[in-house]
Amino acid sequence: MTQKITREVTPLTESDCFTLFWRVKEHFDFPLHYHDEYELNLILNAGGARRIVGDHVGCIDDVELVLVGSNLYHGWFDDACESKEITEVTIQFHRNLFNEDFLRKNQLNFIRNMFDKSQQGILFSRETTLSLKDRLMGLKAKTGFDSVLELMAILHRLSQSEGTQMLSSVGFDDHHARSNSRRIVKVFEYLNEHYGEPITLADMAAHAHMHEASFSRFVKKSTGKTFIDSLNEIRLGHATRLLIDTNQTIAEIAYGCGFNNISNFNRIFKRKKNCTPREFRENFSGARVYI
């Protein structure tokens, strides 16, 4: 049987700009889920809780702010959190709240880039979170046009903040390959289609009509990673999705995602995810539901 994650149907209608949930609670009680809408999640006083975004699993601090892209798995769980007064402010808004043509205007470039990156999940710095905490909590007191302007102002501030961290692997989300360079987009499209096959630097350089050395520098400049690291990240992204969504054995997943032996897969997985594939799968066991 294929294991699935809950697809949430949010209460947003086409006539709404966004919705905001605010509550103080004793524990996290919502399963791992995804939805079409973007989600900005502020969590206070929940140190030790566990965060899952895409294939990322981490322990949260007492203050945290995360932007989750459309249809990206996410959830927060009690784990080691002992607080009985967790504050959660959740803002959800449609993917098309900001028209693509609108986002391409010079003044909106930062927000557009942030939305693209949110397909991996973005963790904002503690400094940024604390500076915007009161404004986010104060949104519930605003109404009408003023509330929309305030949300836009907050998003603009976030889009220009420093110290952000991408959470999920590039390859985990099918829509990751968003870049101003059409050439690098084509490279990642090819890697996502053929990640299970043997792929060499020479193969990809030829596919991109570039010399190997030039192609290697191009990938490094575009992604900040070597070609091998980029390829392994994509393969791991697909592997982690299979670990979550299916009952395939770890060996089947490793070979199916292009790794030539189990030892290599386990070693790379451990280095990138700080846990073994088996431990990673077990991390999701308490959050999985069947639909």
mmCIF file of C-alpha atoms in Angstrom:
data_model
loop_
_atom_site.group_PDB
_atom_site.id
_atom_site.type_symbol
_atom_site.label_atom_id
_atom_site.label_comp_id
_atom_site.label_asym_id
_atom_site.label_seq_id
_atom_site.Cartn_x
_atom_site.Cartn_y
_atom_site.Cartn_z
ATOM 1 C CA MET A 1 0.000 0.000 0.000
ATOM 2 C CA THR A 2 1.271 3.488 -0.831
ATOM 3 C CA GLN A 3 1.540 5.780 2.159
ATOM 4 C CA LYS A 4 0.175 9.287 1.712
ATOM 5 C CA ILE A 5 0.363 12.630 3.474
ATOM 6 C CA THR A 6 -2.805 14.542 4.306
ATOM 7 C CA ARG A 7 -3.886 17.042 1.679
ATOM 8 C CA GLU A 8 -5.464 19.936 3.528
ATOM 9 C CA VAL A 9 -8.318 21.896 1.966
ATOM 10 C CA THR A 10 -7.964 25.327 3.543
ATOM 11 C CA PRO A 11 -10.971 27.573 4.235
ATOM 12 C CA LEU A 12 -9.713 30.231 1.817
ATOM 13 C CA THR A 13 -12.138 31.156 -0.959
ATOM 14 C CA GLU A 14 -11.269 32.842 -4.238
ATOM 15 C CA SER A 15 -12.669 36.052 -2.802
ATOM 16 C CA ASP A 16 -10.218 36.051 0.126
ATOM 17 C CA CYS A 17 -6.737 37.545 0.076
ATOM 18 C CA PHE A 18 -5.414 35.524 3.025
ATOM 19 C CA THR A 19 -6.454 33.832 6.204
ATOM 20 C CA LEU A 20 -4.807 33.991 9.610
ATOM 21 C CA PHE A 21 -4.990 31.485 12.456
ATOM 22 C CA TRP A 22 -3.816 32.486 15.912
ATOM 23 C CA ARG A 23 -3.987 30.335 18.990
ATOM 24 C CA VAL A 24 -2.262 29.360 22.214
ATOM 25 C CA LYS A 25 -2.226 25.597 22.685
ATOM 26 C CA GLU A 26 -0.724 22.842 24.786
ATOM 27 C CA HIS A 27 0.623 20.674 21.987
ATOM 28 C CA PHE A 28 0.847 20.239 18.217
ATOM 29 C CA ASP A 29 -2.038 18.164 16.952
ATOM 30 C CA PHE A 30 -2.119 18.495 13.161
ATOM 31 C CA PRO A 31 -0.679 15.701 10.961
ATOM 32 C CA LEU A 32 1.973 16.103 8.313
ATOM 33 C CA HIS A 33 0.175 17.793 5.419
ATOM 34 C CA TYR A 34 0.332 19.975 2.323
ATOM 35 C CA HIS A 35 -1.943 22.417 0.517
ATOM 36 C CA ASP A 36 -1.980 24.685 -2.525
ATOM 37 C CA GLU A 37 -1.575 27.859 -0.520
ATOM 38 C CA TYR A 38 1.632 29.468 0.724
ATOM 39 C CA GLU A 39 1.959 29.393 4.506
ATOM 40 C CA LEU A 40 3.849 31.697 6.848
ATOM 41 C CA ASN A 41 4.116 30.099 10.287
ATOM 42 C CA LEU A 42 5.241 31.906 13.448
ATOM 43 C CA ILE A 43 5.739 29.668 16.497
ATOM 44 C CA LEU A 44 6.647 30.921 19.964
ATOM 45 C CA ASN A 45 7.540 29.110 23.180
ATOM 46 C CA ALA A 46 7.889 25.650 21.634
ATOM 47 C CA GLY A 47 11.580 24.959 22.052
ATOM 48 C CA GLY A 48 12.396 21.294 21.488
ATOM 49 C CA ALA A 49 9.494 20.635 19.118
ATOM 50 C CA ARG A 50 10.200 18.879 15.834
ATOM 51 C CA ARG A 51 9.831 20.615 12.463
ATOM 52 C CA ILE A 52 9.276 18.689 9.218
ATOM 53 C CA VAL A 53 9.377 20.601 5.931
ATOM 54 C CA GLY A 54 9.751 18.548 2.771
ATOM 55 C CA ASP A 55 12.549 16.108 3.564
ATOM 56 C CA HIS A 56 13.950 18.311 6.329
ATOM 57 C CA VAL A 57 13.602 17.237 9.961
ATOM 58 C CA GLY A 58 14.864 19.526 12.697
ATOM 59 C CA CYS A 59 14.449 20.637 16.302
ATOM 60 C CA ILE A 60 13.071 24.162 16.694
ATOM 61 C CA ASP A 61 14.067 27.014 18.991
ATOM 62 C CA ASP A 62 11.702 28.955 21.255
ATOM 63 C CA VAL A 63 11.083 31.472 18.439
ATOM 64 C CA GLU A 64 10.750 30.546 14.794
ATOM 65 C CA LEU A 65 9.301 31.787 11.510
ATOM 66 C CA VAL A 66 9.037 29.613 8.387
ATOM 67 C CA LEU A 67 7.609 30.250 4.911
ATOM 68 C CA VAL A 68 6.326 27.070 3.257
ATOM 69 C CA GLY A 69 5.749 26.952 -0.505
ATOM 70 C CA SER A 70 2.768 25.548 -2.346
ATOM 71 C CA ASN A 71 2.146 21.796 -1.915
ATOM 72 C CA LEU A 72 5.288 21.266 0.181
ATOM 73 C CA TYR A 73 4.933 18.739 3.018
ATOM 74 C CA HIS A 74 5.155 20.353 6.451
ATOM 75 C CA GLY A 75 4.201 19.896 10.075
ATOM 76 C CA TRP A 76 5.295 20.606 13.650
ATOM 77 C CA PHE A 77 5.248 17.947 16.384
ATOM 78 C CA ASP A 78 5.714 17.904 20.178
ATOM 79 C CA ASP A 79 8.824 15.690 20.351
ATOM 80 C CA ALA A 80 10.887 17.181 23.234
ATOM 81 C CA CYS A 81 8.728 20.285 23.694
ATOM 82 C CA GLU A 82 7.418 20.561 27.264
ATOM 83 C CA SER A 83 5.654 23.910 26.964
ATOM 84 C CA LYS A 84 1.910 24.044 27.595
ATOM 85 C CA GLU A 85 1.541 27.556 26.183
ATOM 86 C CA ILE A 86 2.643 27.310 22.563
ATOM 87 C CA THR A 87 1.698 30.339 20.488
ATOM 88 C CA GLU A 88 1.079 29.714 16.797
ATOM 89 C CA VAL A 89 0.273 32.321 14.159
ATOM 90 C CA THR A 90 -0.409 30.850 10.722
ATOM 91 C CA ILE A 91 -1.009 32.953 7.614
ATOM 92 C CA GLN A 92 -2.143 31.235 4.421
ATOM 93 C CA PHE A 93 -2.578 32.919 1.051
ATOM 94 C CA HIS A 94 -3.270 31.854 -2.519
ATOM 95 C CA ARG A 95 -0.470 31.192 -4.993
ATOM 96 C CA ASN A 96 -2.053 33.754 -7.308
ATOM 97 C CA LEU A 97 -2.549 36.465 -4.681
ATOM 98 C CA PHE A 98 0.255 38.288 -6.433
ATOM 99 C CA ASN A 99 -0.024 38.055 -10.207
ATOM 100 C CA GLU A 100 3.121 36.814 -11.977
ATOM 101 C CA ASP A 101 3.293 39.954 -14.120
ATOM 102 C CA PHE A 102 3.006 42.029 -10.952
ATOM 103 C CA LEU A 103 5.825 40.097 -9.290
ATOM 104 C CA ARG A 104 8.092 40.723 -12.269
ATOM 105 C CA LYS A 105 8.097 44.455 -11.626
ATOM 106 C CA ASN A 106 11.456 45.716 -10.377
ATOM 107 C CA GLN A 107 10.135 46.607 -6.940
ATOM 108 C CA LEU A 108 8.728 43.090 -6.409
ATOM 109 C CA ASN A 109 11.732 41.037 -7.540
ATOM 110 C CA PHE A 110 12.771 40.239 -3.971
ATOM 111 C CA ILE A 111 9.340 38.845 -3.134
ATOM 112 C CA ARG A 112 9.219 36.781 -6.326
ATOM 113 C CA ASN A 113 12.617 35.268 -5.551
ATOM 114 C CA MET A 114 11.500 34.507 -2.008
ATOM 115 C CA PHE A 115 8.397 32.708 -3.264
ATOM 116 C CA ASP A 116 10.567 30.615 -5.587
ATOM 117 C CA LYS A 117 12.858 29.660 -2.702
ATOM 118 C CA SER A 118 9.879 28.846 -0.476
ATOM 119 C CA GLN A 119 9.417 25.642 -2.485
ATOM 120 C CA GLN A 120 12.219 24.335 -0.254
ATOM 121 C CA GLY A 121 10.839 26.015 2.852
ATOM 122 C CA ILE A 122 12.577 29.093 4.295
ATOM 123 C CA LEU A 123 13.603 29.427 7.938
ATOM 124 C CA PHE A 124 14.150 33.080 8.830
ATOM 125 C CA SER A 125 16.788 34.196 11.296
ATOM 126 C CA ARG A 126 15.993 34.720 14.944
ATOM 127 C CA GLU A 127 16.790 38.418 14.574
ATOM 128 C CA THR A 128 14.343 38.808 11.668
ATOM 129 C CA THR A 129 11.660 36.814 13.481
ATOM 130 C CA LEU A 130 11.882 38.883 16.649
ATOM 131 C CA SER A 131 11.806 42.131 14.649
ATOM 132 C CA LEU A 132 8.553 41.110 12.925
ATOM 133 C CA LYS A 133 6.898 39.125 15.724
ATOM 134 C CA ASP A 134 4.670 41.945 16.968
ATOM 135 C CA ARG A 135 3.594 42.915 13.453
ATOM 136 C CA LEU A 136 2.664 39.334 12.618
ATOM 137 C CA MET A 137 0.707 38.946 15.842
ATOM 138 C CA GLY A 138 -0.877 42.325 15.291
ATOM 139 C CA LEU A 139 -2.238 41.367 11.873
ATOM 140 C CA LYS A 140 -5.305 39.856 13.536
ATOM 141 C CA ALA A 141 -6.314 43.326 14.708
ATOM 142 C CA LYS A 142 -6.228 44.810 11.204
ATOM 143 C CA THR A 143 -9.039 44.596 8.666
ATOM 144 C CA GLY A 144 -9.710 45.204 4.998
ATOM 145 C CA PHE A 145 -7.196 46.970 2.803
ATOM 146 C CA ASP A 146 -4.962 47.878 5.743
ATOM 147 C CA SER A 147 -4.421 44.197 6.530
ATOM 148 C CA VAL A 148 -3.441 43.433 2.909
ATOM 149 C CA LEU A 149 -0.976 46.325 2.858
ATOM 150 C CA GLU A 150 0.531 45.145 6.138
ATOM 151 C CA LEU A 151 0.946 41.585 4.853
ATOM 152 C CA MET A 152 2.666 42.905 1.720
ATOM 153 C CA ALA A 153 4.957 45.052 3.862
ATOM 154 C CA ILE A 154 5.851 42.065 6.042
ATOM 155 C CA LEU A 155 6.558 39.886 3.000
ATOM 156 C CA HIS A 156 8.724 42.627 1.515
ATOM 157 C CA ARG A 157 10.688 42.897 4.755
ATOM 158 C CA LEU A 158 11.172 39.122 4.845
ATOM 159 C CA SER A 159 12.276 39.013 1.217
ATOM 160 C CA GLN A 160 15.170 41.359 2.010
ATOM 161 C CA SER A 161 16.215 39.740 5.280
ATOM 162 C CA GLU A 162 19.571 38.078 5.812
ATOM 163 C CA GLY A 163 20.528 34.836 7.477
ATOM 164 C CA THR A 164 17.764 32.721 5.941
ATOM 165 C CA GLN A 165 18.092 28.940 5.693
ATOM 166 C CA MET A 166 16.656 26.683 2.991
ATOM 167 C CA LEU A 167 15.180 23.606 4.648
ATOM 168 C CA SER A 168 14.216 20.917 2.121
ATOM 169 C CA SER A 169 16.410 19.428 -0.609
ATOM 170 C CA VAL A 170 16.204 20.941 -4.075
ATOM 171 C CA GLY A 171 15.175 17.625 -5.621
ATOM 172 C CA PHE A 172 12.345 16.997 -3.158
ATOM 173 C CA ASP A 173 9.977 19.422 -4.894
ATOM 174 C CA ASP A 174 9.132 19.021 -8.561
ATOM 175 C CA HIS A 175 8.951 22.780 -9.101
ATOM 176 C CA HIS A 176 12.401 23.593 -7.693
ATOM 177 C CA ALA A 177 14.062 24.562 -10.945
ATOM 178 C CA ARG A 178 13.136 28.214 -10.982
ATOM 179 C CA SER A 179 16.003 30.426 -12.033
ATOM 180 C CA ASN A 180 16.717 33.434 -14.182
ATOM 181 C CA SER A 181 19.029 31.249 -16.257
ATOM 182 C CA ARG A 182 17.116 29.137 -18.773
ATOM 183 C CA ARG A 183 20.218 27.005 -19.268
ATOM 184 C CA ILE A 184 20.469 25.968 -15.614
ATOM 185 C CA VAL A 185 16.715 25.311 -15.606
ATOM 186 C CA LYS A 186 17.170 22.924 -18.525
ATOM 187 C CA VAL A 187 20.039 21.208 -16.714
ATOM 188 C CA PHE A 188 17.917 20.613 -13.621
ATOM 189 C CA GLU A 189 14.940 19.525 -15.705
ATOM 190 C CA TYR A 190 17.151 16.892 -17.324
ATOM 191 C CA LEU A 191 18.586 15.749 -13.985
ATOM 192 C CA ASN A 192 15.107 15.416 -12.510
ATOM 193 C CA GLU A 193 13.958 13.314 -15.450
ATOM 194 C CA HIS A 194 17.039 11.058 -15.570
ATOM 195 C CA TYR A 195 18.276 10.994 -11.952
ATOM 196 C CA GLY A 196 17.854 7.200 -11.826
ATOM 197 C CA GLU A 197 20.266 6.697 -14.719
ATOM 198 C CA PRO A 198 24.097 6.881 -14.795
ATOM 199 C CA ILE A 199 24.956 10.565 -15.360
ATOM 200 C CA THR A 200 28.468 11.958 -15.695
ATOM 201 C CA LEU A 201 29.840 15.483 -15.852
ATOM 202 C CA ALA A 202 30.828 14.808 -19.461
ATOM 203 C CA ASP A 203 27.268 13.732 -20.306
ATOM 204 C CA MET A 204 25.756 16.896 -18.883
ATOM 205 C CA ALA A 205 28.371 19.192 -20.398
ATOM 206 C CA ALA A 206 27.564 17.729 -23.797
ATOM 207 C CA HIS A 207 23.840 18.093 -23.120
ATOM 208 C CA ALA A 208 24.379 21.774 -22.275
ATOM 209 C CA HIS A 209 26.704 22.228 -25.306
ATOM 210 C CA MET A 210 29.583 23.331 -23.083
ATOM 211 C CA HIS A 211 33.114 22.170 -22.333
ATOM 212 C CA GLU A 212 33.404 20.166 -19.108
ATOM 213 C CA ALA A 213 35.448 22.782 -17.240
ATOM 214 C CA SER A 214 33.113 25.592 -18.318
ATOM 215 C CA PHE A 215 30.045 23.574 -17.396
ATOM 216 C CA SER A 216 31.501 22.733 -13.979
ATOM 217 C CA ARG A 217 32.145 26.426 -13.258
ATOM 218 C CA PHE A 218 28.678 27.322 -14.568
ATOM 219 C CA VAL A 219 26.921 24.919 -12.199
ATOM 220 C CA LYS A 220 29.052 26.062 -9.255
ATOM 221 C CA LYS A 221 28.289 29.724 -9.967
ATOM 222 C CA SER A 222 24.551 29.095 -10.495
ATOM 223 C CA THR A 223 23.915 26.827 -7.515
ATOM 224 C CA GLY A 224 26.819 27.311 -5.119
ATOM 225 C CA LYS A 225 27.431 23.552 -5.339
ATOM 226 C CA THR A 226 29.549 21.253 -7.469
ATOM 227 C CA PHE A 227 27.860 19.233 -10.198
ATOM 228 C CA ILE A 228 28.189 16.023 -8.155
ATOM 229 C CA ASP A 229 26.713 17.672 -5.053
ATOM 230 C CA SER A 230 23.840 19.063 -7.136
ATOM 231 C CA LEU A 231 23.141 15.656 -8.676
ATOM 232 C CA ASN A 232 23.328 13.899 -5.306
ATOM 233 C CA GLU A 233 20.982 16.471 -3.764
ATOM 234 C CA ILE A 234 18.405 15.835 -6.498
ATOM 235 C CA ARG A 235 18.744 12.072 -6.090
ATOM 236 C CA LEU A 236 18.406 12.394 -2.318
ATOM 237 C CA GLY A 237 15.356 14.593 -2.758
ATOM 238 C CA HIS A 238 13.626 11.903 -4.787
ATOM 239 C CA ALA A 239 14.856 9.212 -2.405
ATOM 240 C CA THR A 240 13.465 10.996 0.651
ATOM 241 C CA ARG A 241 10.096 11.410 -1.033
ATOM 242 C CA LEU A 242 10.032 7.645 -1.710
ATOM 243 C CA LEU A 243 11.045 6.908 1.880
ATOM 244 C CA ILE A 244 8.022 8.920 3.016
ATOM 245 C CA ASP A 245 5.464 7.976 0.378
ATOM 246 C CA THR A 246 6.127 4.290 -0.315
ATOM 247 C CA ASN A 247 6.935 0.966 1.287
ATOM 248 C CA GLN A 248 9.828 0.273 -1.082
ATOM 249 C CA THR A 249 12.913 -1.113 0.611
ATOM 250 C CA ILE A 250 15.850 1.189 1.178
ATOM 251 C CA ALA A 251 17.876 -0.818 -1.341
ATOM 252 C CA GLU A 252 15.162 -0.464 -3.994
ATOM 253 C CA ILE A 253 15.027 3.269 -3.408
ATOM 254 C CA ALA A 254 18.810 3.660 -3.510
ATOM 255 C CA TYR A 255 19.258 1.845 -6.810
ATOM 256 C CA GLY A 256 16.114 3.388 -8.300
ATOM 257 C CA CYS A 257 17.443 6.875 -7.553
ATOM 258 C CA GLY A 258 20.763 6.295 -9.289
ATOM 259 C CA PHE A 259 23.072 5.316 -6.444
ATOM 260 C CA ASN A 260 25.359 2.491 -7.519
ATOM 261 C CA ASN A 261 25.601 0.779 -4.116
ATOM 262 C CA ILE A 262 23.932 0.846 -0.719
ATOM 263 C CA SER A 263 27.061 1.855 1.180
ATOM 264 C CA ASN A 264 27.504 4.932 -1.002
ATOM 265 C CA PHE A 265 23.830 5.841 -0.595
ATOM 266 C CA ASN A 266 23.938 5.441 3.191
ATOM 267 C CA ARG A 267 27.164 7.432 3.474
ATOM 268 C CA ILE A 268 25.900 10.364 1.383
ATOM 269 C CA PHE A 269 22.495 10.293 3.078
ATOM 270 C CA LYS A 270 24.064 10.366 6.543
ATOM 271 C CA ARG A 271 26.365 13.238 5.578
ATOM 272 C CA LYS A 272 23.578 15.348 4.078
ATOM 273 C CA LYS A 273 20.699 14.494 6.455
ATOM 274 C CA ASN A 274 22.561 13.724 9.692
ATOM 275 C CA CYS A 275 20.704 10.433 9.983
ATOM 276 C CA THR A 276 20.459 7.105 8.186
ATOM 277 C CA PRO A 277 17.706 6.409 5.611
ATOM 278 C CA ARG A 278 16.057 4.087 8.131
ATOM 279 C CA GLU A 279 16.121 6.729 10.863
ATOM 280 C CA PHE A 280 14.759 9.275 8.401
ATOM 281 C CA ARG A 281 11.824 7.007 7.526
ATOM 282 C CA GLU A 282 11.118 6.413 11.222
ATOM 283 C CA ASN A 283 11.041 10.187 11.827
ATOM 284 C CA PHE A 284 7.930 10.347 9.662
ATOM 285 C CA SER A 285 6.177 7.287 11.072
ATOM 286 C CA GLY A 286 4.292 9.153 13.772
ATOM 287 C CA ALA A 287 3.133 11.850 11.363
ATOM 288 C CA ARG A 288 1.945 9.683 8.496
ATOM 289 C CA VAL A 289 -1.717 9.076 7.754
ATOM 290 C CA TYR A 290 -3.455 7.069 5.063
ATOM 291 C CA ILE A 291 -5.917 8.683 2.680
#
